[in-house]
PDB file of C-alpha atoms in Angstrom:
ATOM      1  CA  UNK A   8      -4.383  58.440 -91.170  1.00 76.00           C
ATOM      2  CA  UNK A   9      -3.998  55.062 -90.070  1.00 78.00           C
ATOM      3  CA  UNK A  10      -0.828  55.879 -87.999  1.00 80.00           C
ATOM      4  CA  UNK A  11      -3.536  59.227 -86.267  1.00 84.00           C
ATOM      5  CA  UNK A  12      -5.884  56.806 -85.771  1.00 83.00           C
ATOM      6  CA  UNK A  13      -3.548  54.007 -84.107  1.00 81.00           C
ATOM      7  CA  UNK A  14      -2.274  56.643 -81.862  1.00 85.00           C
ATOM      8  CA  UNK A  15      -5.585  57.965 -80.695  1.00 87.00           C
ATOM      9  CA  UNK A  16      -6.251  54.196 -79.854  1.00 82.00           C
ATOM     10  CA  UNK A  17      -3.685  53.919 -77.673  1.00 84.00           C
ATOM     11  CA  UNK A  18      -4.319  57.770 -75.894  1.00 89.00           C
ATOM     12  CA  UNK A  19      -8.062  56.319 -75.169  1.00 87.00           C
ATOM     13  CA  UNK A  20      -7.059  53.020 -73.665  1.00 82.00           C
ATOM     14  CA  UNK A  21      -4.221  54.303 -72.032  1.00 86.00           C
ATOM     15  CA  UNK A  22      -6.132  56.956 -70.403  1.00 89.00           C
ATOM     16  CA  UNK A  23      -9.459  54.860 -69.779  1.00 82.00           C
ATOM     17  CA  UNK A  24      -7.309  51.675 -67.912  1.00 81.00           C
ATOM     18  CA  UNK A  25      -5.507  54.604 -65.866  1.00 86.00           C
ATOM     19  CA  UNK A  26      -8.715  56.322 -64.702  1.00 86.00           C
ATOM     20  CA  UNK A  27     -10.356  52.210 -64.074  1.00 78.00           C
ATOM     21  CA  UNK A  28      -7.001  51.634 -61.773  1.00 78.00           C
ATOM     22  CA  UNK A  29      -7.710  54.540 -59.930  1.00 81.00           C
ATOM     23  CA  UNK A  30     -11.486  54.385 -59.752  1.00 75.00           C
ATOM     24  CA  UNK A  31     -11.894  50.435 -59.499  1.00 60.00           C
ATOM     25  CA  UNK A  32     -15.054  48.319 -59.096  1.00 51.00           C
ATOM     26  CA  UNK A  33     -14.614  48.001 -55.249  1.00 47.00           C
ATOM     27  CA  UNK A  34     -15.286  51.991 -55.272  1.00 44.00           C
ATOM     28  CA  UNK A  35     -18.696  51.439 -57.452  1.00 44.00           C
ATOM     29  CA  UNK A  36     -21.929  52.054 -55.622  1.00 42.00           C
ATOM     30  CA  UNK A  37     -23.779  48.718 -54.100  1.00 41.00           C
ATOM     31  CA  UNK A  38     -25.747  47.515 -57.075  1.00 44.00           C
ATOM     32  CA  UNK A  39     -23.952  48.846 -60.159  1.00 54.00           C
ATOM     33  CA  UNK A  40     -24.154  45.910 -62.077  1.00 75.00           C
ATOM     34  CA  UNK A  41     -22.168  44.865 -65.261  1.00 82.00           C
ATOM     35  CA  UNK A  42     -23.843  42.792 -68.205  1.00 86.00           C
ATOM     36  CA  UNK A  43     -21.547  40.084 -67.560  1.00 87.00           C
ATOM     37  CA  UNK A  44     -21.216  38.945 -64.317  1.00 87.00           C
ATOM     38  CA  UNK A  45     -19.309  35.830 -62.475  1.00 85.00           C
ATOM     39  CA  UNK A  46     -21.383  33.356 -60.589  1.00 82.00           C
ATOM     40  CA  UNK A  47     -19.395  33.235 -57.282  1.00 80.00           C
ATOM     41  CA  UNK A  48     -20.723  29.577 -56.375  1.00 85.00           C
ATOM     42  CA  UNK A  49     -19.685  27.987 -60.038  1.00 85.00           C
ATOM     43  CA  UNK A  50     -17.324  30.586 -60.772  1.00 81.00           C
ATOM     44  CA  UNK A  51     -18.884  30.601 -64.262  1.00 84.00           C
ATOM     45  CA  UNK A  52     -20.319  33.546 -66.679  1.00 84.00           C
ATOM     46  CA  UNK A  53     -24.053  33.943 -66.128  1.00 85.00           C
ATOM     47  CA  UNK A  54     -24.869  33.961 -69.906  1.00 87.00           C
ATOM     48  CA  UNK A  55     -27.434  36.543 -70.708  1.00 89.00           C
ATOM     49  CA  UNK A  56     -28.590  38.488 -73.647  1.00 92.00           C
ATOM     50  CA  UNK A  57     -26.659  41.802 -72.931  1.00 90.00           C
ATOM     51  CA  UNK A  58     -23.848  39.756 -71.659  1.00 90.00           C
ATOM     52  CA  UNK A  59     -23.726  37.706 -75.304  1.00 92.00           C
ATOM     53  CA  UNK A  60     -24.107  41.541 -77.558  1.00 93.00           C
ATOM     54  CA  UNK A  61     -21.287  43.223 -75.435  1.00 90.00           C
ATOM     55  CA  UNK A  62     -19.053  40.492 -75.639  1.00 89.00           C
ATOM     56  CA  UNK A  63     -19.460  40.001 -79.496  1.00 92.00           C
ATOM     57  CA  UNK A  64     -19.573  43.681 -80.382  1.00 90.00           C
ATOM     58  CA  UNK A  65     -16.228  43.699 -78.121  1.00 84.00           C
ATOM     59  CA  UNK A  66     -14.826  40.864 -80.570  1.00 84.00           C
ATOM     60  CA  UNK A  67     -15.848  42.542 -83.472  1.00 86.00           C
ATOM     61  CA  UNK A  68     -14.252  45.965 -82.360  1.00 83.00           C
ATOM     62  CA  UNK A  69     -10.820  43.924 -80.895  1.00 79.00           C
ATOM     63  CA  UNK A  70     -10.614  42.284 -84.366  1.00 79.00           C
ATOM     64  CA  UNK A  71     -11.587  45.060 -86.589  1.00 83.00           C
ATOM     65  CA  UNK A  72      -8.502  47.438 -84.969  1.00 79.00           C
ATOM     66  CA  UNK A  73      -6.355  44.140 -84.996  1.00 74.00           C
ATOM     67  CA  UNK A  74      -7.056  43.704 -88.852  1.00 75.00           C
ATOM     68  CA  UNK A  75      -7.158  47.613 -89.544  1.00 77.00           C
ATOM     69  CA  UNK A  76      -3.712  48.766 -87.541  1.00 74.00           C
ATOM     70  CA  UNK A  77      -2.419  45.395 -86.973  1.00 69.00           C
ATOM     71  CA  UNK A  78      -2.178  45.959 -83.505  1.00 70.00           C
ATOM     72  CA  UNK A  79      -3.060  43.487 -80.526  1.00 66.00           C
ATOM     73  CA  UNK A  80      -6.796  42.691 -79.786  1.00 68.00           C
ATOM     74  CA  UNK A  81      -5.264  42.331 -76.398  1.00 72.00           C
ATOM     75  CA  UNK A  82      -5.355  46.256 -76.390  1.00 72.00           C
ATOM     76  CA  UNK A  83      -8.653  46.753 -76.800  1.00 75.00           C
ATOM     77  CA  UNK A  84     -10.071  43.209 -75.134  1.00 80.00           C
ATOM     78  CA  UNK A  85      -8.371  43.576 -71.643  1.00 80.00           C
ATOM     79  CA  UNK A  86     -10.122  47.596 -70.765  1.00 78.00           C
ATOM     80  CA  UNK A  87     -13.147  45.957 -72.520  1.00 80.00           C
ATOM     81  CA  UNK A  88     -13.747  42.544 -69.800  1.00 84.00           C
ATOM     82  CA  UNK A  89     -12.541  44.992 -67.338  1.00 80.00           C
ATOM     83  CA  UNK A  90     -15.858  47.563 -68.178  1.00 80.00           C
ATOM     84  CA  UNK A  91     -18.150  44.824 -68.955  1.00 85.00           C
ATOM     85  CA  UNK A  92     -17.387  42.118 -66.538  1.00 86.00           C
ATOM     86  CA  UNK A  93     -16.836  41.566 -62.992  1.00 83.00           C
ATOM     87  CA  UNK A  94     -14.128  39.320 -63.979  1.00 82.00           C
ATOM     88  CA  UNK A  95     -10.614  38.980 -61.707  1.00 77.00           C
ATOM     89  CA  UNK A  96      -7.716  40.720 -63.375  1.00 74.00           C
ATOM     90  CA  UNK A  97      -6.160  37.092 -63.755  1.00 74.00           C
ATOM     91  CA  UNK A  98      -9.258  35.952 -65.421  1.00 81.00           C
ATOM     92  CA  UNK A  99      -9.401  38.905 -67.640  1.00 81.00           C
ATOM     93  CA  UNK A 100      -5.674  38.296 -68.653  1.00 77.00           C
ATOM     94  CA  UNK A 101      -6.355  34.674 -68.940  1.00 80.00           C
ATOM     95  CA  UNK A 102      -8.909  35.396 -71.553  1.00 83.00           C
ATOM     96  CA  UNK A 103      -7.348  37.875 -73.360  1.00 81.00           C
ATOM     97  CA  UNK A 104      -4.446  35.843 -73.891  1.00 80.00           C
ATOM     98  CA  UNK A 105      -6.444  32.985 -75.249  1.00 82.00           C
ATOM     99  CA  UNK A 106      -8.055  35.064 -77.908  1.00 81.00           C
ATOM    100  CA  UNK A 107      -4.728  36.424 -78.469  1.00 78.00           C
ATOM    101  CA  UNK A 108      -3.783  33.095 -78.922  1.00 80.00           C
ATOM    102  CA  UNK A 109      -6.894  31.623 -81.341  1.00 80.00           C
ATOM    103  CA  UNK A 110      -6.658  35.043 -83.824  1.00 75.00           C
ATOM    104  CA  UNK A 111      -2.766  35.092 -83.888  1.00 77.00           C
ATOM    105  CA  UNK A 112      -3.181  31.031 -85.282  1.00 81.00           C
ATOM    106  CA  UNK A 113      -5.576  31.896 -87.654  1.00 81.00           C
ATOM    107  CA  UNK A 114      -4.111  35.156 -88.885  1.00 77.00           C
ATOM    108  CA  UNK A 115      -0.491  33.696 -89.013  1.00 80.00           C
ATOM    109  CA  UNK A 116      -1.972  30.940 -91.373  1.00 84.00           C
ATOM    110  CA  UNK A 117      -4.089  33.522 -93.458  1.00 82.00           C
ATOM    111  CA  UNK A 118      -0.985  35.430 -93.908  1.00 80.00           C
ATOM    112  CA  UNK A 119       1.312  32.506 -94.459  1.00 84.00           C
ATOM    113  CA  UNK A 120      -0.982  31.653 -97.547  1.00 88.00           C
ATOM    114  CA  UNK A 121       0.123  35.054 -99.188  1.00 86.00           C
ATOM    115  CA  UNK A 122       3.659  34.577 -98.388  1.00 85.00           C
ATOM    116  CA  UNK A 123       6.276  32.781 -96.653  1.00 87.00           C
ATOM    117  CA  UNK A 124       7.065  33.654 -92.844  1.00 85.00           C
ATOM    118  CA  UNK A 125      10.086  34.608 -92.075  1.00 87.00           C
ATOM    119  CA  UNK A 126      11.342  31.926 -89.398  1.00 87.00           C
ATOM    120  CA  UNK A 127      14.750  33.740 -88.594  1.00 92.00           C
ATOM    121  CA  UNK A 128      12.315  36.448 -87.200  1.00 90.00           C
ATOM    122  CA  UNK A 129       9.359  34.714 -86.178  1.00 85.00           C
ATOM    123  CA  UNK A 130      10.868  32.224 -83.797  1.00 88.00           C
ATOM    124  CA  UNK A 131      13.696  33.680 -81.694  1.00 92.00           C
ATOM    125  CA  UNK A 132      10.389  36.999 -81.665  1.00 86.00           C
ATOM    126  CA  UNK A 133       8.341  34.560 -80.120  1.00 84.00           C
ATOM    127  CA  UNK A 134      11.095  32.547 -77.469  1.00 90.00           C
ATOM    128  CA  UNK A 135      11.495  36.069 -76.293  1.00 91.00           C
ATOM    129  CA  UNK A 136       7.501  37.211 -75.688  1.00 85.00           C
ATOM    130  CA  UNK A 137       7.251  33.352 -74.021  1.00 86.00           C
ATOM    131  CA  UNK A 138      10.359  34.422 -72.141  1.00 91.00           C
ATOM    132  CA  UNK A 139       8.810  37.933 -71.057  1.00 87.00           C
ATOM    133  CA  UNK A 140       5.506  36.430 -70.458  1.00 82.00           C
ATOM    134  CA  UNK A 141       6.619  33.936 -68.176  1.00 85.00           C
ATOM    135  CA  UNK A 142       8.822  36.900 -66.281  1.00 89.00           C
ATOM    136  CA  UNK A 143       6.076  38.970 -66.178  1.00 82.00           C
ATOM    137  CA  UNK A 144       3.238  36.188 -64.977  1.00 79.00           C
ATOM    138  CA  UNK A 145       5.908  35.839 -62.038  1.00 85.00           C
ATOM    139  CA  UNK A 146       5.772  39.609 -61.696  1.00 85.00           C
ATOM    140  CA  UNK A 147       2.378  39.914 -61.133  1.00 78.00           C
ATOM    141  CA  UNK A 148       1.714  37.789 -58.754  1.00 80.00           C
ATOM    142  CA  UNK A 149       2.930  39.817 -55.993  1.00 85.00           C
ATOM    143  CA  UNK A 150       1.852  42.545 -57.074  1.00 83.00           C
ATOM    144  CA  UNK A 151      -1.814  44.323 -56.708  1.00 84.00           C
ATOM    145  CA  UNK A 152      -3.643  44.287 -60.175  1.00 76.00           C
ATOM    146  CA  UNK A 153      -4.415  47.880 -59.419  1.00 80.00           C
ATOM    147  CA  UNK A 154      -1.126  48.686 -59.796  1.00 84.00           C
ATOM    148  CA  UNK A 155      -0.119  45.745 -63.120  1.00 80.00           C
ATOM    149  CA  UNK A 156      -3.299  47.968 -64.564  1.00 79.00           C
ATOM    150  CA  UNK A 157      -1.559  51.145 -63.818  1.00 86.00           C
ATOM    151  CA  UNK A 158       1.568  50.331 -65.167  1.00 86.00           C
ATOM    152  CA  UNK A 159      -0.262  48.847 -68.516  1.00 81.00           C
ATOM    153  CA  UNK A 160      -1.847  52.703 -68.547  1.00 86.00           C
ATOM    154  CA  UNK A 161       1.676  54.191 -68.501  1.00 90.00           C
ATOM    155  CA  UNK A 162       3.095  52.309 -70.581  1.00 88.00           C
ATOM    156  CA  UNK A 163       0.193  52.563 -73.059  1.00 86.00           C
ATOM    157  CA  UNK A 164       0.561  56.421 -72.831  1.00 91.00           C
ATOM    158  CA  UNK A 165       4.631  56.880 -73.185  1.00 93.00           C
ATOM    159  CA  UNK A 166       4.620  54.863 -76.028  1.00 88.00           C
ATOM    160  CA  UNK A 167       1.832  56.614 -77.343  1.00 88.00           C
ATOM    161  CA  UNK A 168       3.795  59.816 -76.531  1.00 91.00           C
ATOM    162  CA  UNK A 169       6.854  58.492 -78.116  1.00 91.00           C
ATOM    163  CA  UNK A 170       4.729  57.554 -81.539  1.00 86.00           C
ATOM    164  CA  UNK A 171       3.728  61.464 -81.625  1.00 89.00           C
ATOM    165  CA  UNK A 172       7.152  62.740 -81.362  1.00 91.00           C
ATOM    166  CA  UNK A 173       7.806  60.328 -83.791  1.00 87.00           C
ATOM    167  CA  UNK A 174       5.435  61.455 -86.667  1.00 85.00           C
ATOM    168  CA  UNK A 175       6.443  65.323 -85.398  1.00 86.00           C
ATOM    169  CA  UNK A 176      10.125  64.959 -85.857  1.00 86.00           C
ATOM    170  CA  UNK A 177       9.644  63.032 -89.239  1.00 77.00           C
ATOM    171  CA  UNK A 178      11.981  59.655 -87.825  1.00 62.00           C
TER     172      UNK A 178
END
């Protein structure tokens, strides 16, 4: 169940950051508004009521599917800022990564107190996401974030197509 359910995770934010690459907030009528919205002088969040509920309910949703399937929050925080914000891709990844960051501390230590980490995996794991992160940060900087998003949806999708044939075939 939990394996149908991760699966179905990844098919909906797959599909939604596809659709959001292709129909992106430049193409939204004058006046669509999103509850939380940059001030362009301070280049800070104007903090407002619905701004404050959909960015807690989106922290309790990113964590619950973290803690449940033990997947990213990432996955579920970066087509989240995108629909609730008028936040720059950079600034969405930005914050993404540092919740990524503050939940992976805390949940490495929770776990840790159960049992031991396993160093010989955890290290050489992590010199190789820095590695890929830094690659990728280069990446993206000459690229449109239309397209980073698109690729993100594809991804998202063949590896949710690959976890189907998976469970099908029994490996």
């Amino acid at each position: 169940a939990l394996a149908m359910l991760f699966i179905t995770v990844m098919f909906l934010v797959g599909y939604r950051s596809l659709v959001d690459s292709i129909v992106n907030k430049a193409t939204l009528p004058l006046g669509a508004e999103v509850p939380c919205a940059i001030n362009p002088v301070t280049n800070r969040l104007f903090w407002t009521k619905p701004c404050a509920q959909k960015l807690i309910a989106t922290g309790g949703l990113a964590g619950f599917i973290s803690g449940l399937l033990g997947i990213g929050g990432g996955f579920v925080i970066v087509p989240a800022l995108y629909k609730v914000s008028n936040l720059e891709p950079r600034m969405v990844v930005a914050t993404s990564l540092s919740v990524i960051a503050a939940t992976s501390t805390v949940g490495m230590f929770m776990y840790s107190v159960h049992g031991p980490v396993n160093w010989g995996i955890a290290v050489p794991f992590v010199a190789g996401a820095l590695a890929g992160m830094l690659l990728g940060r280069r990446v993206s900087r000459k690229m449109p974030s239309y397209l980073s998003q698109r690729i993100f949806a594809v991804i998202t999708l063949i590896t949710a197509f690959v976890f189907v044939i998976k469970m099908l075939i029994g490996d």
